[in-house]
Amino acid sequence: MYEDSVPDTVRQFMAERDWQQFHTPENLAKSISIEAAELLECFQWGDADLESAKDELADVLTYCMLLADKLELDPDTIILEKLAKTREKYPVDKARGTSVKYDQL
Amino acid sequence: MYEDSVPDTVRQFMAERDWQQFHTPENLAKSISIEAAELLECFQWGDADLESAKDELADVLTYCMLLADKLELDPDTIILEKLAKTREKYPVDKARGTSVKYDQL
Amino acid sequence: MYEDSVPDTVRQFMAERDWQQFHTPENLAKSISIEAAELLECFQWGDADLESAKDELADVLTYCMLLADKLELDPDTIILEKLAKTREKYPVDKARGTSVKYDQL
Amino acid sequence: MYEDSVPDTVRQFMAERDWQQFHTPENLAKSISIEAAELLECFQWGDADLESAKDELADVLTYCMLLADKLELDPDTIILEKLAKTREKYPVDKARGTSVKYDQL
C-alpha cells in the first residue's frame, strides 16, 4: 500500500484549493509569525491551554514546511547546519547551565 | 554505521549544555515567536535576505521540535490532525482560489 | 520657545533620512511584530532585562505612531473606541477577576 | 467639566475588572506580541483589512501603555531617548534613502 509523505499530503491539500498562489516566501514568513503568536496566546496569562497549543504548533510547522518547500530547503539539513553554527557560538564549557547570550558569555 | 536522528542530535546538544532546564513549554512558545520574528525580519522592507531566512527558519523549526518533545507530541501526527480540521473548515468547492477566512466563505 | 511634538520629531527624523518610502502600512505592521518580539526577548527565559525592554518598547511605540500616521488614525481615539467594544464583550460582573476569553465567560 | 486622560480611562477599566493581577511585565510583553501578530494578520495575504487593523493597532497601543505604566516609563520620553540612539547609529549622510541595517552601512 502506498502512503503519501506528510509534505506530499500538505502539498496536495494546498493544490486542491489552489492556494499556492498566496504562498510567497514573504506571506509564509508572516504566516509563521501569526501562527507562532496564536501558539503564544495559549500561554498568555501564565496558564497553559495545551489542547489548543497542539493545533497552533501544527500550524506553525505546516507553514514552516511550506516555506522550506518554497525556498527548496530540506528542514533536517538546515536544522543541522544551524546547530553547527550554534555549537561554535556556545561551546559547552562556557555555555553550560546558563541562558545568557553568546556575546555575554 | 549508526547515525543519530535529527531530534536525537538536538536533544544531545541541549543536554550537553544543560539547557533543558530553560525549556518550559511557555519559554519555548516565546522562543518560537521570537525566532519567527527574526525570520520575518528577513522580509521587513519588501526585500528578501534568503541566506539569513534559512538560518532563522532552522531556529523556528528547532524550537518547534523541542516544544513537541516537551509536550510529547509527534510533529507529523499533529500536522495531519490539524489538516483534517482545516479540510472541514475549508471545503474545496468553497475555498478554492480564495484567501478569505472560513467564517467569511 | 517652540518645541516639536513627539510625532513631529519622529516624522522629521524619518524625512531627513528619506525613510517614509519604506513605511507602507504592511511594512509597518511587520515592523511592529518584529520589535514586539525583540521586547519579548527581554523576557525569553523567565529573567527580565528591563533596561533593554525600555528601548524595545520605545521601538514598538514608534512604529505604532508611524502606522497611525499612515492610516490617518489618532492613537487616543482608536484606543478609546476599542475600549468601548471591549467593555461590551467583558462586562464587569462577568469578567471581574478572570482572564478567560469573552466567548467562554 | 473634568475629563479623564486616556491612560486614566484604561487604568480604571482594568481596575473595575481586577485585571491588573494578570499584568506582569512578562505577560504584557507576550500580549503586545500577540496583538502585534493580529495586526499583521490584517496584511497576511497581501490584501489589507484596514478596518480590523485599526482595532488591532489600538490593542497593541493599549498593552504598550499598560507595560509603560508597570515599568514606570513615560512613553514620550522613551521614544525620544531611543530616537537619539538611532540618530547616532543612522547618521543622515549614510542612512539617507536606504533600508540597510546600521552594521552594513
Coordinates of C-alpha atoms in Angstrom, one line a residue:
Chain A
M1 CA 0.0 0.0 0.0
Y2 CA 1.3 3.4 -0.9
E3 CA 1.1 6.2 1.7
D4 CA 1.8 9.8 0.9
S5 CA 4.5 11.5 3.0
V6 CA 3.3 14.4 5.2
P7 CA 4.8 17.1 2.9
D8 CA 3.1 15.4 0.0
T9 CA -0.2 15.4 1.8
V10 CA 0.2 19.1 2.7
R11 CA 1.1 20.0 -0.9
Q12 CA -1.9 18.2 -2.2
F13 CA -4.2 19.9 0.2
M14 CA -2.9 23.3 -1.0
A15 CA -3.0 22.3 -4.7
E16 CA -6.7 21.2 -4.4
R17 CA -7.5 24.6 -3.1
D18 CA -5.2 26.5 -5.5
W19 CA -3.6 28.2 -2.5
Q20 CA 0.0 28.1 -3.6
Q21 CA -0.6 31.4 -5.4
F22 CA -0.7 33.0 -1.9
H23 CA 2.4 31.3 -0.6
T24 CA 5.1 33.7 -1.5
P25 CA 8.1 33.5 0.9
E26 CA 7.1 36.7 2.5
N27 CA 3.5 35.8 3.0
L28 CA 4.7 32.5 4.5
A29 CA 7.1 34.3 6.9
K30 CA 4.2 36.5 8.0
S31 CA 2.0 33.4 8.5
I32 CA 4.6 31.7 10.6
S33 CA 4.8 34.8 12.9
I34 CA 1.0 34.9 13.1
E35 CA 0.6 31.3 14.0
A36 CA 3.5 31.5 16.5
A37 CA 1.6 34.3 18.3
E38 CA -1.5 32.1 18.4
L39 CA 0.6 29.4 20.0
L40 CA 1.9 32.0 22.4
E41 CA -1.6 33.0 23.2
C42 CA -2.1 29.5 24.8
F43 CA 0.4 30.7 27.4
Q44 CA -0.7 34.4 27.6
W45 CA -1.7 34.7 31.2
G46 CA 0.6 32.2 32.7
D47 CA -2.0 29.4 32.4
A48 CA -1.5 26.9 29.6
D49 CA -4.1 25.7 27.1
L50 CA -2.2 22.6 25.9
E51 CA -5.0 21.3 23.7
S52 CA -5.0 24.5 21.7
A53 CA -1.2 24.6 21.8
K54 CA -1.2 21.3 19.9
D55 CA -3.2 22.8 17.0
E56 CA -1.2 26.0 16.9
L57 CA 2.1 24.2 16.9
A58 CA 0.8 22.2 14.0
D59 CA 0.0 25.4 12.1
V60 CA 3.5 26.8 12.7
L61 CA 5.0 23.6 11.5
T62 CA 2.8 23.5 8.4
Y63 CA 3.8 27.0 7.3
C64 CA 7.4 26.2 8.0
M65 CA 7.2 23.1 5.8
L66 CA 5.6 25.3 3.0
L67 CA 8.4 27.9 3.3
A68 CA 11.1 25.2 3.3
D69 CA 9.4 23.8 0.2
K70 CA 9.2 27.2 -1.5
L71 CA 12.9 28.0 -0.7
E72 CA 13.9 24.5 -1.7
L73 CA 15.4 23.8 1.7
D74 CA 15.4 20.5 3.5
P75 CA 14.2 21.0 7.1
D76 CA 16.6 18.4 8.6
T77 CA 19.6 19.8 6.7
I78 CA 19.1 23.4 7.8
I79 CA 18.4 22.4 11.4
L80 CA 21.8 20.5 11.5
E81 CA 23.6 23.3 9.7
K82 CA 22.3 25.9 12.1
L83 CA 23.1 23.7 15.1
A84 CA 26.8 23.5 13.9
K85 CA 26.9 27.3 14.0
T86 CA 25.3 27.5 17.4
R87 CA 27.8 24.8 18.6
E88 CA 30.6 27.3 17.8
K89 CA 28.9 30.3 19.4
Y90 CA 28.0 28.3 22.5
P91 CA 30.9 26.0 23.4
V92 CA 29.9 23.5 26.2
D93 CA 32.5 24.8 28.7
K94 CA 31.2 28.3 28.5
A95 CA 27.5 27.9 27.9
R96 CA 26.8 25.0 30.2
G97 CA 23.9 25.8 32.5
T98 CA 23.4 29.4 31.6
S99 CA 20.9 31.2 29.3
V100 CA 22.9 34.3 28.6
K101 CA 23.6 35.3 25.0
Y102 CA 26.9 34.3 23.3
D103 CA 28.1 37.9 23.2
Q104 CA 27.9 38.0 27.0
L105 CA 29.4 34.6 27.7
Chain B
M1 CA 27.2 2.8 11.0
Y2 CA 24.9 4.4 13.5
E3 CA 23.6 7.8 12.8
D4 CA 21.5 9.8 15.2
S5 CA 18.2 11.2 14.2
V6 CA 17.9 14.9 14.0
P7 CA 15.7 15.1 17.1
D8 CA 18.3 13.0 18.9
T9 CA 21.1 15.3 17.8
V10 CA 19.2 18.3 19.0
R11 CA 18.4 16.7 22.3
Q12 CA 22.0 15.8 22.9
F13 CA 23.1 19.3 22.0
M14 CA 20.8 20.7 24.7
A15 CA 21.8 18.0 27.3
E16 CA 25.5 18.8 26.9
R17 CA 24.8 22.4 27.7
D18 CA 22.2 21.5 30.5
W19 CA 19.7 23.8 28.7
Q20 CA 16.6 21.7 29.1
Q21 CA 16.0 23.4 32.5
F22 CA 15.1 26.6 30.5
H23 CA 12.8 24.8 28.1
T24 CA 9.4 25.0 29.8
P25 CA 6.5 24.9 27.3
E26 CA 5.9 28.6 27.9
N27 CA 9.6 29.6 27.3
L28 CA 9.6 27.5 24.1
A29 CA 6.4 29.2 22.9
K30 CA 8.0 32.6 23.5
S31 CA 11.2 31.4 21.7
I32 CA 9.2 30.2 18.7
S33 CA 7.6 33.7 18.4
I34 CA 10.9 35.4 18.8
E35 CA 12.6 33.3 16.1
A36 CA 9.6 33.7 13.8
A37 CA 10.0 37.4 14.1
E38 CA 13.7 37.1 13.2
L39 CA 12.6 35.2 10.1
L40 CA 10.1 37.9 9.3
E41 CA 12.8 40.5 9.6
C42 CA 14.5 38.9 6.6
F43 CA 11.4 40.3 4.7
Q44 CA 10.9 43.5 6.7
W45 CA 11.2 46.1 3.9
G46 CA 10.0 44.1 1.0
D47 CA 13.5 42.9 0.0
A48 CA 14.4 39.3 1.0
D49 CA 17.5 38.1 2.7
L50 CA 17.2 34.4 1.9
E51 CA 20.5 33.4 3.3
S52 CA 19.5 34.6 6.7
A53 CA 16.0 33.3 6.3
K54 CA 17.4 29.8 6.1
D55 CA 19.0 30.1 9.5
E56 CA 16.0 31.7 11.1
L57 CA 13.7 29.1 9.7
A58 CA 16.0 26.5 11.2
D59 CA 15.7 28.2 14.6
V60 CA 11.9 28.2 14.4
L61 CA 11.9 24.5 13.5
T62 CA 14.4 23.6 16.3
Y63 CA 12.2 25.3 19.0
C64 CA 9.1 23.6 17.5
M65 CA 10.9 20.3 17.8
L66 CA 11.8 21.0 21.4
L67 CA 8.2 22.0 22.2
A68 CA 6.7 18.9 20.5
D69 CA 9.2 16.9 22.5
K70 CA 8.2 18.6 25.8
L71 CA 4.5 18.1 25.1
E72 CA 5.1 14.6 23.9
L73 CA 3.6 15.3 20.5
D74 CA 4.7 13.8 17.2
P75 CA 5.1 16.6 14.7
D76 CA 3.8 14.6 11.7
T77 CA 0.7 13.4 13.6
I78 CA -0.3 16.8 14.8
I79 CA 0.2 18.3 11.3
L80 CA -2.1 15.7 9.8
E81 CA -4.7 16.0 12.6
K82 CA -4.8 19.8 12.2
L83 CA -5.0 19.4 8.4
A84 CA -8.1 17.2 8.8
K85 CA -9.8 20.0 10.8
T86 CA -8.8 22.6 8.2
R87 CA -10.1 20.4 5.5
E88 CA -13.6 20.6 7.1
K89 CA -13.4 24.3 7.6
Y90 CA -12.2 25.0 4.1
P91 CA -14.1 22.6 1.7
V92 CA -12.5 22.6 -1.8
D93 CA -15.6 23.9 -3.6
K94 CA -15.9 26.9 -1.3
A95 CA -12.2 27.7 -0.6
R96 CA -10.7 27.2 -4.0
G97 CA -8.6 30.1 -5.1
T98 CA -9.5 32.5 -2.3
S99 CA -7.6 33.6 0.8
V100 CA -10.7 34.7 2.8
K101 CA -11.2 33.2 6.3
Y102 CA -13.6 30.3 6.8
D103 CA -16.1 32.4 8.6
Q104 CA -16.5 34.6 5.6
L105 CA -16.6 31.8 2.9
Chain C
M1 CA 10.3 78.8 22.5
Y2 CA 8.7 76.4 20.2
E3 CA 9.1 72.7 20.9
D4 CA 8.1 70.0 18.4
S5 CA 5.6 67.4 19.5
V6 CA 6.9 63.8 19.7
P7 CA 5.1 62.7 16.5
D8 CA 6.6 65.8 14.7
T9 CA 10.1 64.9 15.9
V10 CA 9.7 61.3 14.7
R11 CA 8.3 62.5 11.3
Q12 CA 11.2 64.8 10.9
F13 CA 13.7 62.1 11.8
M14 CA 12.2 59.9 9.1
A15 CA 12.0 62.7 6.5
E16 CA 15.7 63.6 7.0
R17 CA 16.6 60.0 6.1
D18 CA 14.0 59.7 3.3
W19 CA 12.7 56.6 5.0
Q20 CA 8.9 57.2 4.5
Q21 CA 9.2 55.4 1.2
F22 CA 9.7 52.1 3.2
H23 CA 6.8 52.8 5.5
T24 CA 3.9 51.1 3.8
P25 CA 1.2 50.0 6.2
E26 CA 2.2 46.4 5.6
N27 CA 5.9 47.0 6.3
L28 CA 5.0 49.0 9.4
A29 CA 2.8 46.1 10.6
K30 CA 5.7 43.7 10.1
S31 CA 8.0 46.1 11.9
I32 CA 5.6 46.3 14.9
S33 CA 5.7 42.5 15.2
I34 CA 9.4 42.3 14.8
E35 CA 10.0 44.9 17.5
A36 CA 7.4 43.3 19.8
A37 CA 9.3 40.1 19.6
E38 CA 12.5 41.9 20.5
L39 CA 10.7 43.2 23.5
L40 CA 9.5 39.7 24.3
E41 CA 13.1 38.5 24.0
C42 CA 13.9 40.6 27.2
F43 CA 11.7 38.1 29.0
Q44 CA 12.6 34.9 27.0
W45 CA 14.0 32.7 29.7
G46 CA 11.9 34.0 32.7
D47 CA 14.5 36.5 33.6
A48 CA 13.8 40.2 32.7
D49 CA 16.2 42.6 31.1
L50 CA 14.3 45.8 31.9
E51 CA 16.9 48.2 30.5
S52 CA 16.6 46.6 27.1
A53 CA 12.9 46.3 27.5
K54 CA 12.7 50.1 27.7
D55 CA 14.3 50.5 24.3
E56 CA 12.3 47.8 22.6
L57 CA 9.0 49.2 24.0
A58 CA 10.1 52.5 22.5
D59 CA 10.6 50.9 19.1
V60 CA 7.2 49.3 19.2
L61 CA 5.6 52.6 20.1
T62 CA 7.5 54.5 17.4
Y63 CA 6.3 52.1 14.6
C64 CA 2.8 52.2 16.0
M65 CA 2.9 56.0 15.8
L66 CA 4.1 55.8 12.2
L67 CA 1.3 53.3 11.3
A68 CA -1.3 55.5 13.0
D69 CA 0.1 58.4 11.0
K70 CA 0.0 56.5 7.7
L71 CA -3.6 55.3 8.3
E72 CA -4.6 58.8 9.5
L73 CA -5.7 57.5 12.9
D74 CA -5.5 59.3 16.2
P75 CA -3.9 56.9 18.8
D76 CA -6.0 58.1 21.7
T77 CA -9.2 57.9 19.7
I78 CA -8.7 54.4 18.5
I79 CA -7.7 53.2 22.0
L80 CA -11.0 54.6 23.4
E81 CA -13.1 53.3 20.6
K82 CA -11.6 49.8 21.1
L83 CA -12.0 50.0 24.8
A84 CA -15.7 50.7 24.3
K85 CA -16.0 47.5 22.3
T86 CA -14.1 45.5 24.9
R87 CA -16.3 47.0 27.6
E88 CA -19.3 45.3 25.9
K89 CA -17.5 42.0 25.4
Y90 CA -16.3 41.9 29.0
P91 CA -19.0 43.3 31.4
V92 CA -17.7 43.9 34.9
D93 CA -20.0 41.4 36.6
K94 CA -18.8 38.5 34.3
A95 CA -15.2 39.4 33.7
R96 CA -14.1 40.5 37.1
G97 CA -11.0 38.7 38.3
T98 CA -10.8 36.2 35.5
S99 CA -8.5 36.0 32.4
V100 CA -10.8 33.8 30.4
K101 CA -11.8 34.9 26.9
Y102 CA -15.2 36.5 26.3
D103 CA -16.6 33.6 24.4
Q104 CA -16.0 31.4 27.5
L105 CA -17.4 33.8 30.1
Chain D
M1 CA -16.1 69.5 33.2
Y2 CA -13.5 67.0 34.2
E3 CA -12.3 64.5 31.6
D4 CA -10.0 61.6 32.3
S5 CA -6.8 61.2 30.4
V6 CA -6.7 58.1 28.1
P7 CA -4.2 56.3 30.5
D8 CA -6.6 57.0 33.4
T9 CA -9.5 55.6 31.5
V10 CA -7.6 52.5 30.6
R11 CA -6.4 52.1 34.2
Q12 CA -9.9 52.4 35.5
F13 CA -11.2 49.9 33.0
M14 CA -8.6 47.4 34.3
A15 CA -9.3 48.2 37.9
E16 CA -13.0 47.7 37.6
R17 CA -12.3 44.2 36.3
D18 CA -9.5 43.5 38.7
W19 CA -7.3 42.6 35.8
Q20 CA -4.0 44.2 37.0
Q21 CA -3.2 41.0 38.7
F22 CA -2.6 39.4 35.3
H23 CA -0.4 42.3 34.1
T24 CA 3.1 41.3 35.0
P25 CA 5.7 42.8 32.7
E26 CA 6.2 39.4 31.1
N27 CA 2.5 38.8 30.4
L28 CA 2.2 42.3 28.9
A29 CA 5.2 41.7 26.7
K30 CA 3.6 38.5 25.5
S31 CA 0.3 40.3 25.0
I32 CA 2.0 43.0 22.9
S33 CA 3.5 40.3 20.6
I34 CA 0.1 38.5 20.4
E35 CA -1.8 41.7 19.4
A36 CA 1.0 42.7 17.0
A37 CA 0.5 39.4 15.2
E38 CA -3.2 40.0 15.0
L39 CA -2.4 43.4 13.4
L40 CA -0.1 41.6 11.0
E41 CA -2.9 39.2 10.1
C42 CA -4.7 42.1 8.6
F43 CA -2.0 42.1 6.0
Q44 CA -1.3 38.4 5.8
W45 CA -2.0 37.6 2.2
G46 CA -1.0 41.0 0.6
D47 CA -4.5 42.4 0.9
A48 CA -5.2 44.9 3.7
D49 CA -8.1 44.8 6.1
L50 CA -7.8 48.4 7.4
E51 CA -10.9 48.4 9.5
S52 CA -9.6 45.5 11.6
A53 CA -6.1 47.0 11.5
K54 CA -7.5 50.0 13.4
D55 CA -8.7 47.8 16.3
E56 CA -5.6 45.7 16.4
L57 CA -3.3 48.7 16.5
A58 CA -5.4 50.0 19.4
D59 CA -4.8 46.7 21.2
V60 CA -1.1 46.9 20.7
L61 CA -1.1 50.5 21.9
T62 CA -3.2 49.7 25.0
Y63 CA -0.9 46.9 26.1
C64 CA 2.1 49.2 25.5
M65 CA 0.5 51.8 27.7
L66 CA 0.0 49.2 30.4
L67 CA 3.6 48.0 30.2
A68 CA 5.0 51.5 30.3
D69 CA 2.8 52.1 33.4
K70 CA 4.0 48.9 35.0
L71 CA 7.7 49.8 34.3
E72 CA 7.1 53.4 35.3
L73 CA 8.2 54.7 32.0
D74 CA 6.8 57.7 30.1
P75 CA 6.1 56.7 26.5
D76 CA 7.1 60.1 25.0
T77 CA 10.4 60.1 27.0
I78 CA 11.5 56.6 26.0
I79 CA 10.6 57.3 22.3
L80 CA 12.8 60.4 22.3
E81 CA 15.6 58.7 24.1
K82 CA 15.6 55.7 21.7
L83 CA 15.4 58.1 18.8
A84 CA 18.6 59.8 20.0
K85 CA 20.4 56.4 19.9
T86 CA 19.0 55.6 16.5
R87 CA 20.2 59.0 15.3
E88 CA 23.8 58.1 16.2
K89 CA 23.5 54.6 14.6
Y90 CA 22.0 56.0 11.4
P91 CA 23.6 59.4 10.5
V92 CA 21.7 61.2 7.8
D93 CA 24.6 61.2 5.3
K94 CA 25.0 57.4 5.5
A95 CA 21.4 56.2 6.1
R96 CA 19.6 58.5 3.6
G97 CA 17.3 56.6 1.3
T98 CA 18.4 53.1 2.3
S99 CA 16.8 50.4 4.5
V100 CA 20.0 48.5 5.2
K101 CA 21.0 47.9 8.9
Y102 CA 23.4 50.1 10.6
D103 CA 26.1 47.4 10.8
Q104 CA 26.1 47.3 7.0
L105 CA 26.0 51.0 6.2

